[in-house]
Short mmCIF file of C-alpha atoms in Angstrom, two decimals:
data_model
loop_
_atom_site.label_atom_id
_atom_site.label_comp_id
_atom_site.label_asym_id
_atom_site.label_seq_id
_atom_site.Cartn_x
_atom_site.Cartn_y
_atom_site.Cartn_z
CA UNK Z 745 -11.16 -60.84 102.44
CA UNK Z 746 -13.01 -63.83 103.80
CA UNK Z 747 -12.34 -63.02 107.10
CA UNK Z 748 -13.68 -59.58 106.91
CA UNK Z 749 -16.67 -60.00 105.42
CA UNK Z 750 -17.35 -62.74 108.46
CA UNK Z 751 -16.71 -59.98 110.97
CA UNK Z 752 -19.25 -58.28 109.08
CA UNK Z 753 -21.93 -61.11 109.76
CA UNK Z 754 -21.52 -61.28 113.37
CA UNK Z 755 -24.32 -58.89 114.69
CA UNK Z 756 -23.74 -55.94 117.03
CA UNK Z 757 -25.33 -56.21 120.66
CA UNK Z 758 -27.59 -53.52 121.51
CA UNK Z 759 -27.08 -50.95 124.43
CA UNK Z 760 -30.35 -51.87 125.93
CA UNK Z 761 -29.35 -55.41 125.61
CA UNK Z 762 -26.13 -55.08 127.36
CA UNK Z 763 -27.88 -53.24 129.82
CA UNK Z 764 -30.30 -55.46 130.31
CA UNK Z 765 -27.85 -58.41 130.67
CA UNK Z 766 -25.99 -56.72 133.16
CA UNK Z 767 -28.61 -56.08 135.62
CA UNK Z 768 -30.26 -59.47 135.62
CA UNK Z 769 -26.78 -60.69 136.16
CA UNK Z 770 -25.96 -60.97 139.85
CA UNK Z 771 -22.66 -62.20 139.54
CA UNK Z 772 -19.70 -59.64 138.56
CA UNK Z 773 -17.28 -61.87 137.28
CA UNK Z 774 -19.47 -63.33 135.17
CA UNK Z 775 -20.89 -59.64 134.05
CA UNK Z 776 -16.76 -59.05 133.16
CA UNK Z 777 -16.52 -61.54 131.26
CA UNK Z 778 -19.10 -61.06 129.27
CA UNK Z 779 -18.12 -57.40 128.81
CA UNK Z 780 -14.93 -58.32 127.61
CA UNK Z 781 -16.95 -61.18 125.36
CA UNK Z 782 -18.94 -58.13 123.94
CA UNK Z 783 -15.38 -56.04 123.92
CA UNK Z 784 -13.39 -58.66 121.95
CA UNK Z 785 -17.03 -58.56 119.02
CA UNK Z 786 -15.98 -54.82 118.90
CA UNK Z 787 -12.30 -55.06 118.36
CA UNK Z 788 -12.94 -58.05 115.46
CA UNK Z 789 -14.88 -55.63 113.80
CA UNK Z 790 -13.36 -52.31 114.16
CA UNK Z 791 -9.85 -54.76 112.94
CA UNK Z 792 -12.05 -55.72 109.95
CA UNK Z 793 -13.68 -52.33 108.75
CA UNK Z 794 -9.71 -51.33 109.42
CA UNK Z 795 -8.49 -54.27 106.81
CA UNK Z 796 -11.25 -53.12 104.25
CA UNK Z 797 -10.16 -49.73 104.49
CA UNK Z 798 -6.58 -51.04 104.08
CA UNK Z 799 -7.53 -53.22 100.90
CA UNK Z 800 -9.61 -50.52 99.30
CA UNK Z 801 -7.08 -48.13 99.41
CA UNK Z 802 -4.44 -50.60 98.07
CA UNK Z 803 -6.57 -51.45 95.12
CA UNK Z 804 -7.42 -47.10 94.71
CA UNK Z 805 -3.66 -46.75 94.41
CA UNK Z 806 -3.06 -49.79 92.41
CA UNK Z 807 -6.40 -48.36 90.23
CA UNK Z 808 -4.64 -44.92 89.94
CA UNK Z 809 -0.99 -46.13 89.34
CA UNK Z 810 -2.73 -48.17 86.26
CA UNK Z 811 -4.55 -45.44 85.17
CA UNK Z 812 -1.40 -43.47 85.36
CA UNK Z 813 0.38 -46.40 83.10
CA UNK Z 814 -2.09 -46.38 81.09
CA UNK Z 815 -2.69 -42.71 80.45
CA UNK Z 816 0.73 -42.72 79.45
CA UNK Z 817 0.94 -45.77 77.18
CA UNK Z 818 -1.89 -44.03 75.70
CA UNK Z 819 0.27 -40.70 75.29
CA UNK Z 820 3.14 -42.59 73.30
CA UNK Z 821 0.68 -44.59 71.39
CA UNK Z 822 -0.75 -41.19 70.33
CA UNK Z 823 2.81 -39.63 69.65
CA UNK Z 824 3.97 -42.75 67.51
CA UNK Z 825 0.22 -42.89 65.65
CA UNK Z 826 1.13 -38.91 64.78
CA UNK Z 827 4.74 -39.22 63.87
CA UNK Z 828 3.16 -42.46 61.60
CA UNK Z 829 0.72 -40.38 60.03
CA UNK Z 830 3.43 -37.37 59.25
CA UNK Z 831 5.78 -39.80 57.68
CA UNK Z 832 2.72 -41.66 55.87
CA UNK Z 833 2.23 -38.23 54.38
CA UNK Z 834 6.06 -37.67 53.76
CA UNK Z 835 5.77 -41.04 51.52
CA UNK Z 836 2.73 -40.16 49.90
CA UNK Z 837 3.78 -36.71 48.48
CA UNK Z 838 7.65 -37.94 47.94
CA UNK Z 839 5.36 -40.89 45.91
CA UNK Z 840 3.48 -38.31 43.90
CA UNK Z 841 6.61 -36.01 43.31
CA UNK Z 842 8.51 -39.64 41.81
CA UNK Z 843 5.18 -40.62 39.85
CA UNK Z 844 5.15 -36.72 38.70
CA UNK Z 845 9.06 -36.92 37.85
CA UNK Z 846 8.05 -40.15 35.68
CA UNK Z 847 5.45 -38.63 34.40
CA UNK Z 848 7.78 -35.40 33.33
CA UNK Z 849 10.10 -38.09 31.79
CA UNK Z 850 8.18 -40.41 30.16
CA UNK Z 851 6.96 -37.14 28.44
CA UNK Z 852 9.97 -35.59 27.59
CA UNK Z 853 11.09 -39.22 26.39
CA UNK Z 854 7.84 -39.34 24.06
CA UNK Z 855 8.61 -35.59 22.82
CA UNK Z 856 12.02 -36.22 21.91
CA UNK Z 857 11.19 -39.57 20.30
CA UNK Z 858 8.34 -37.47 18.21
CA UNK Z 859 10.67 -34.73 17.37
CA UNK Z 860 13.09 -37.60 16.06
CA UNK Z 861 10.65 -38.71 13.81
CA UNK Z 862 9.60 -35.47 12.92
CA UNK Z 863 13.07 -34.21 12.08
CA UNK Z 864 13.55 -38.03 10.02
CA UNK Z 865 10.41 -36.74 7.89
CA UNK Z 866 11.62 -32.99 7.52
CA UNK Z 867 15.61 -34.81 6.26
CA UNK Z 868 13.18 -36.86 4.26
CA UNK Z 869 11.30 -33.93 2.84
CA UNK Z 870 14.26 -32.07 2.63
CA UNK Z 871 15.74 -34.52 -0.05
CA UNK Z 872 12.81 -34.92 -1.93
CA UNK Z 873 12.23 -31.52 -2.13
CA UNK Z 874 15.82 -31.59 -3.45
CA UNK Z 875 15.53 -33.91 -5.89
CA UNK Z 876 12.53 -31.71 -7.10
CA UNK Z 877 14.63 -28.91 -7.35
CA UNK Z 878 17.10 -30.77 -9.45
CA UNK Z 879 14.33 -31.92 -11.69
CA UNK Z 880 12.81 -28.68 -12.02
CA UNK Z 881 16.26 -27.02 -12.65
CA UNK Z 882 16.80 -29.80 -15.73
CA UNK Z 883 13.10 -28.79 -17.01
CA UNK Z 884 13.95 -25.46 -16.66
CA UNK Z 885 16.97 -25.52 -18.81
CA UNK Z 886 14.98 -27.56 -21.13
CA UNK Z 887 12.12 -24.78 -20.92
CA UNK Z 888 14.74 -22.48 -21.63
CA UNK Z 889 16.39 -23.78 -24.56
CA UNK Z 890 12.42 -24.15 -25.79
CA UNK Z 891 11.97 -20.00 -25.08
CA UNK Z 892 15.33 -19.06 -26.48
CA UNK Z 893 13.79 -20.91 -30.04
CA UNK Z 894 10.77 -18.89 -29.21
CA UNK Z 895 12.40 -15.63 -28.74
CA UNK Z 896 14.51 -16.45 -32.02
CA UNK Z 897 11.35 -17.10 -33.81
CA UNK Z 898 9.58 -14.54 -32.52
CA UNK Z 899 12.41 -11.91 -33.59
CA UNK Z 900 12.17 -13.01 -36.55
CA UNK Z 901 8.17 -12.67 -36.96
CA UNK Z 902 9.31 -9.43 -35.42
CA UNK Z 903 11.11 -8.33 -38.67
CA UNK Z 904 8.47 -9.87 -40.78
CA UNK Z 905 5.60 -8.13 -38.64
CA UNK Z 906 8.21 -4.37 -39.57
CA UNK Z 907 8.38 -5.25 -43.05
CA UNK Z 908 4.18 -5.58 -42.88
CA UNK Z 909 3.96 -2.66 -41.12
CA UNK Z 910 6.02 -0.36 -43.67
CA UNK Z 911 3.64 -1.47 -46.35
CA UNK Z 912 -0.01 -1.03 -44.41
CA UNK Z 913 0.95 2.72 -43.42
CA UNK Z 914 -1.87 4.05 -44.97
CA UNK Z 915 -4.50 1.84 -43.23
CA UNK Z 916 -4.70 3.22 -39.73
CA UNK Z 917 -6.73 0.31 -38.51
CA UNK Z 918 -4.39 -2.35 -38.96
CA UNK Z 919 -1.13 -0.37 -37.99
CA UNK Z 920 -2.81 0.19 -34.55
CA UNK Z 921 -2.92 -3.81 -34.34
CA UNK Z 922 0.11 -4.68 -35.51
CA UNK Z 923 1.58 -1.91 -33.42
CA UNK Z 924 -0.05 -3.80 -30.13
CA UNK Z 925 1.19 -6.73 -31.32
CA UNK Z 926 4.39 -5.57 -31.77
CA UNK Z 927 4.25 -4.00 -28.09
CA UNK Z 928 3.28 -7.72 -26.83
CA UNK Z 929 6.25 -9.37 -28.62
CA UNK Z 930 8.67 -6.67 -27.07
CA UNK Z 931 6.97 -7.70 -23.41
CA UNK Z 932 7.01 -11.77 -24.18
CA UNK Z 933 10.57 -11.49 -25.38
CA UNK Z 934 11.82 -9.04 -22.02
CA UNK Z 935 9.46 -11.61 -19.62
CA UNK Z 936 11.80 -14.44 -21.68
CA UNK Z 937 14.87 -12.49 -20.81
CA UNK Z 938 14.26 -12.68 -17.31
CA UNK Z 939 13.66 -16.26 -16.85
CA UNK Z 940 16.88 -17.13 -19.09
CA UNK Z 941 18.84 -14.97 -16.17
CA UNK Z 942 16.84 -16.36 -13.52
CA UNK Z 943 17.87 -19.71 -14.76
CA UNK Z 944 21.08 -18.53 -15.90
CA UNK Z 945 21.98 -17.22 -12.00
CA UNK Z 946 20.52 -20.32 -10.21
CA UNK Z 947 22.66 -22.70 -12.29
CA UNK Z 948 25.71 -20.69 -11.27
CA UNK Z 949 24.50 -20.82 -8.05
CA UNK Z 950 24.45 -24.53 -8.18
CA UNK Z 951 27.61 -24.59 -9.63
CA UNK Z 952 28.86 -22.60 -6.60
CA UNK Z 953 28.15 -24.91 -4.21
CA UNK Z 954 28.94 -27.43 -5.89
CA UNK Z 955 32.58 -26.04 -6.22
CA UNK Z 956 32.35 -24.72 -2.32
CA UNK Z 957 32.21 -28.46 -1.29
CA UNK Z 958 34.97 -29.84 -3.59
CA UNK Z 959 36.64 -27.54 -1.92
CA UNK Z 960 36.12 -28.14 1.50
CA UNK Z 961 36.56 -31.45 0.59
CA UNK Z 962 39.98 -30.76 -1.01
CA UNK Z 963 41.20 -28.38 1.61
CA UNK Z 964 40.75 -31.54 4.40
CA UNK Z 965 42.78 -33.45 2.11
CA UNK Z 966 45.28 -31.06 2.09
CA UNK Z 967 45.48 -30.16 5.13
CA UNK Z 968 46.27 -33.70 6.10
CA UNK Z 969 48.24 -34.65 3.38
CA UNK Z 970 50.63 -31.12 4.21
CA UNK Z 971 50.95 -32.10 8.01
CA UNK Z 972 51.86 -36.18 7.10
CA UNK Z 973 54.37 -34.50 4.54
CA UNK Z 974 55.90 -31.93 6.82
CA UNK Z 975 55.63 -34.25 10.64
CA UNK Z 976 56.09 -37.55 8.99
CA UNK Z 977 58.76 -38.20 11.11
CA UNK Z 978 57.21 -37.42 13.91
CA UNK Z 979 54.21 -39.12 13.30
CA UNK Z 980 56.16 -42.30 12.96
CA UNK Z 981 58.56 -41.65 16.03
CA UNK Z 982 57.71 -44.50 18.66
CA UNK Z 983 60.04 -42.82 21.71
CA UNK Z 984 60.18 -39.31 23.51
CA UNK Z 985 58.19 -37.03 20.83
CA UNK Z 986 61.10 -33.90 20.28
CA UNK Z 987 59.47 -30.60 21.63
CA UNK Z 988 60.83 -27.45 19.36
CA UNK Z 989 59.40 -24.74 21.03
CA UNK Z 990 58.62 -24.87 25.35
CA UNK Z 991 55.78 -22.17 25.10
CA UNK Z 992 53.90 -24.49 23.04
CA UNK Z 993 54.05 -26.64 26.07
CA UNK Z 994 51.34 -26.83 29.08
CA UNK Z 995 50.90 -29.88 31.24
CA UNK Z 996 50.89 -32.83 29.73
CA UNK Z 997 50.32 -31.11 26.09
CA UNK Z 998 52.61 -30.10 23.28
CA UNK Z 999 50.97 -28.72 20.19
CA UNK Z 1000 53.48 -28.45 17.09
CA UNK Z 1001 51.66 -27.30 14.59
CA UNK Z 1002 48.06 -26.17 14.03
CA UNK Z 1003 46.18 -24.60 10.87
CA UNK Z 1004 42.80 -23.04 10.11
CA UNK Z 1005 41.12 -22.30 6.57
CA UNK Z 1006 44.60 -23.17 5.35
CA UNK Z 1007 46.71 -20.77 7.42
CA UNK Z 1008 48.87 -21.28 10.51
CA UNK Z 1009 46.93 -20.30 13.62
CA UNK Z 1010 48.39 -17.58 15.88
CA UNK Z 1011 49.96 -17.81 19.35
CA UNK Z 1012 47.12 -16.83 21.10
CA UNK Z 1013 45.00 -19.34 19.33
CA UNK Z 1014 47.75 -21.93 20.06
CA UNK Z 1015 47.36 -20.55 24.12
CA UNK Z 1016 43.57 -21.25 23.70
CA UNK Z 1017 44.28 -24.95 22.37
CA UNK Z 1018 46.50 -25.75 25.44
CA UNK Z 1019 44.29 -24.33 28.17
CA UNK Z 1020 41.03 -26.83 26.72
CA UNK Z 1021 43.51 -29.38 26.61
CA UNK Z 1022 44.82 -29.12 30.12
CA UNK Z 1023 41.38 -28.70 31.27
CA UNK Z 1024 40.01 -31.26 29.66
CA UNK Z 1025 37.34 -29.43 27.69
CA UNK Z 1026 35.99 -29.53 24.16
CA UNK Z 1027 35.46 -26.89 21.60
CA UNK Z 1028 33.81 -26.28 18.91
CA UNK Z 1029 35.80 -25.72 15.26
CA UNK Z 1030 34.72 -22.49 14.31
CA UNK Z 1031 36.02 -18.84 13.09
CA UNK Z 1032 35.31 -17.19 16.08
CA UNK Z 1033 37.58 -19.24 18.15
CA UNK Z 1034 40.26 -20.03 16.09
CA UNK Z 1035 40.11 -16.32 14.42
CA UNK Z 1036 40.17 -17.11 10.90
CA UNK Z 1037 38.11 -18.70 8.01
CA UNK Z 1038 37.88 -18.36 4.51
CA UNK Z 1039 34.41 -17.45 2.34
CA UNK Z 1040 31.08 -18.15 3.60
CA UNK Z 1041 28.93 -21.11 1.98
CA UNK Z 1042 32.24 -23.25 2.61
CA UNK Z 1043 33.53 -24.86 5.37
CA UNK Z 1044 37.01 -25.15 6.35
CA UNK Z 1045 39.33 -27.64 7.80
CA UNK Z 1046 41.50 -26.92 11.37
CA UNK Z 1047 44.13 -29.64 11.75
CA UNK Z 1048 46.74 -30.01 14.52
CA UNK Z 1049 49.64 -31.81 15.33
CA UNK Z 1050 50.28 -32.53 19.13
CA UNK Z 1051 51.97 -34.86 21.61
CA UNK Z 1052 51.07 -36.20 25.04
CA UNK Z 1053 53.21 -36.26 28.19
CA UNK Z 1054 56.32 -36.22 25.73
CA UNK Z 1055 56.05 -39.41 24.15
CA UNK Z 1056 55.48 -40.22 20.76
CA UNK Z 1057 54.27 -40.65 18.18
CA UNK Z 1058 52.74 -37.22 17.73
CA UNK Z 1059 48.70 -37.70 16.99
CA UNK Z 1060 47.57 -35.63 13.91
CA UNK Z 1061 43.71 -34.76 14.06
CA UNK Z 1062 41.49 -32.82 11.56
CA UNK Z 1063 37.70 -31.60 11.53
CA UNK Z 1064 35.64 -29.85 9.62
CA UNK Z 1065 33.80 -26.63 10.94
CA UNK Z 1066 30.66 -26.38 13.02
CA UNK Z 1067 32.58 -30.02 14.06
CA UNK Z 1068 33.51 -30.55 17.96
CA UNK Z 1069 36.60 -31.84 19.24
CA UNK Z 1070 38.90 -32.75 22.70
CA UNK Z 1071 42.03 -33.60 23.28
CA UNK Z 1072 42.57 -37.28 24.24
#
């Protein structure tokens, strides 16, 4: 580059200076030489305006190539900031759905924790509203026995108030009161009545129940105590458990006896029993799936003898209605 820019200082000879030069000059070699003097100025510089040419179009295409380079650097730069930006927003609403889905469980955990307590108060509630009930049924038998003294007493005043009655016939006045009287006597002694036999009805409703879960009770041990009596033997048996009937078989499962409400289920009941036991799936003790049961405000027992994969000893299992069970 140093070189060029010296061609550029040398100065170009005028034509009228050339001319001039060669027509005071007499001599011709002399007027060659200095033509080819002046020639060899011309050639430096035409070779140097050549070499800048050269160099400025070297550093145009090395300009344009780095544009190029850069332009596309650029491109990707832009691509990667957008696919950033698309997964930035990916993270953002995946991070609201998760703080949403927290949110959604933290609430349901609160909600079932309230409705915990709430049903705690309602059992507690429920029991002292029992209790009450207990305590108002004892006051109302004593209220009772209190009324039926009333009722006797007021019979009797009855009689008395009759007897009165016969003698003040002739004074119209005082019949007419005695006569309401009497007429408020015969209502207090039917409004009497009718708490005796409400009283009289909820006791034996009490009594009901009462007798409905002694039996339940009783049935369970029953039930048990009838299937130890009649399969203790097989309970006990350590080895192969003995299989009486093969259509009571499926799988791995043998049932050899099962009973509902205190009566042998059926076949197809026994068919049910396999199938949830081969599948592995519970059931719930009730009468529509064991197609029996006994009177309502009771629950009954189901109980079952079975075996596993032939071996003993048999397993005996009982549970109460409304209760859910699976074969092991």
């Amino acid at each position: 580059m140093a070189s060029i820019m010296k061609s550029w200082d040398i100065p170009m000879p005028k034509p009228d200076v050339l001319q001039n030069q060669c027509n005071v000059s007499d001599d011709e070699d002399e007027h060659i030489s200095h033509a080819r003097h002046i020639l060899s100025f011309y050639k430096f510089h035409v070779q140097g305006i050549d070499n800048l040419i050269n160099r400025h179009d070297q550093e145009r295409e090395a300009r344009r190539k780095a544009e190029k380079e850069l332009g596309g650097a650029l491109k990707q730069i832009q691509a990667e900031l957008n696919q950033t930006r698309e997964q930035l927003a990916i993270t953002c609403s995946e991070l609201e759905t998760s703080t949403a889905a927290s949110k959604k469980t933290k609430e349901a955990l609160n909600n079932a924790e309230k409705n915990l307590d709430l049903t705690r108060k309602e059992l507690t509630t429920t029991k002292t509203q029992l209790q009450t009930t207990q305590a108002d049924l004892s006051k109302t038998k004593d209220q009772l026995k209190i009324s039926e003294g009333k009722l006797q007493r007021a019979t009797a005043e009855l009689s008395i108030t009759n007897e009165k009655l016969k003698d003040l016939e002739g004074v119209p006045k005082e019949r007419d009161n005695l006569k309401l009287a009497i007429q408020q006597l015969n209502g207090t002694l039917i409004e009497k009545t009718k708490d005796l036999k409400k009283a009289n009805d909820g006791e034996r409703e009490a009594n009901d129940l009462v007798k409905a879960k002694e039996k339940e009770k009783d049935d369970a041990f029953t039930a048990r105590d009838e299937a130890q009596t009649k399969y203790g033997n097989l309970l006990a048996t350590n080895g192969n458990a003995f299989i009486h009937q093969e259509n009571r078989k499926r799988g791995d499962y043998y049932i050899e006896y099962a009973a509902y409400g205190g009566n042998v289920v059926t076949e197809g009941v026994i068919n049910k029993l396999l199938q949830h036991a081969v599948e592995r799936r519970s059931f719930t003790i009730d009468d529509q799936f064991l197609c029996g049961g006994t009177k309502k405000n009771t629950k009954d027992v189901f109980t079952v003898v079975y075996a596993v994969k032939g071996k003993g000893p048999f397993k005996i299992v009982s549970k109460k209605e409304k209760d859910t069970m699976k074969f092991e």
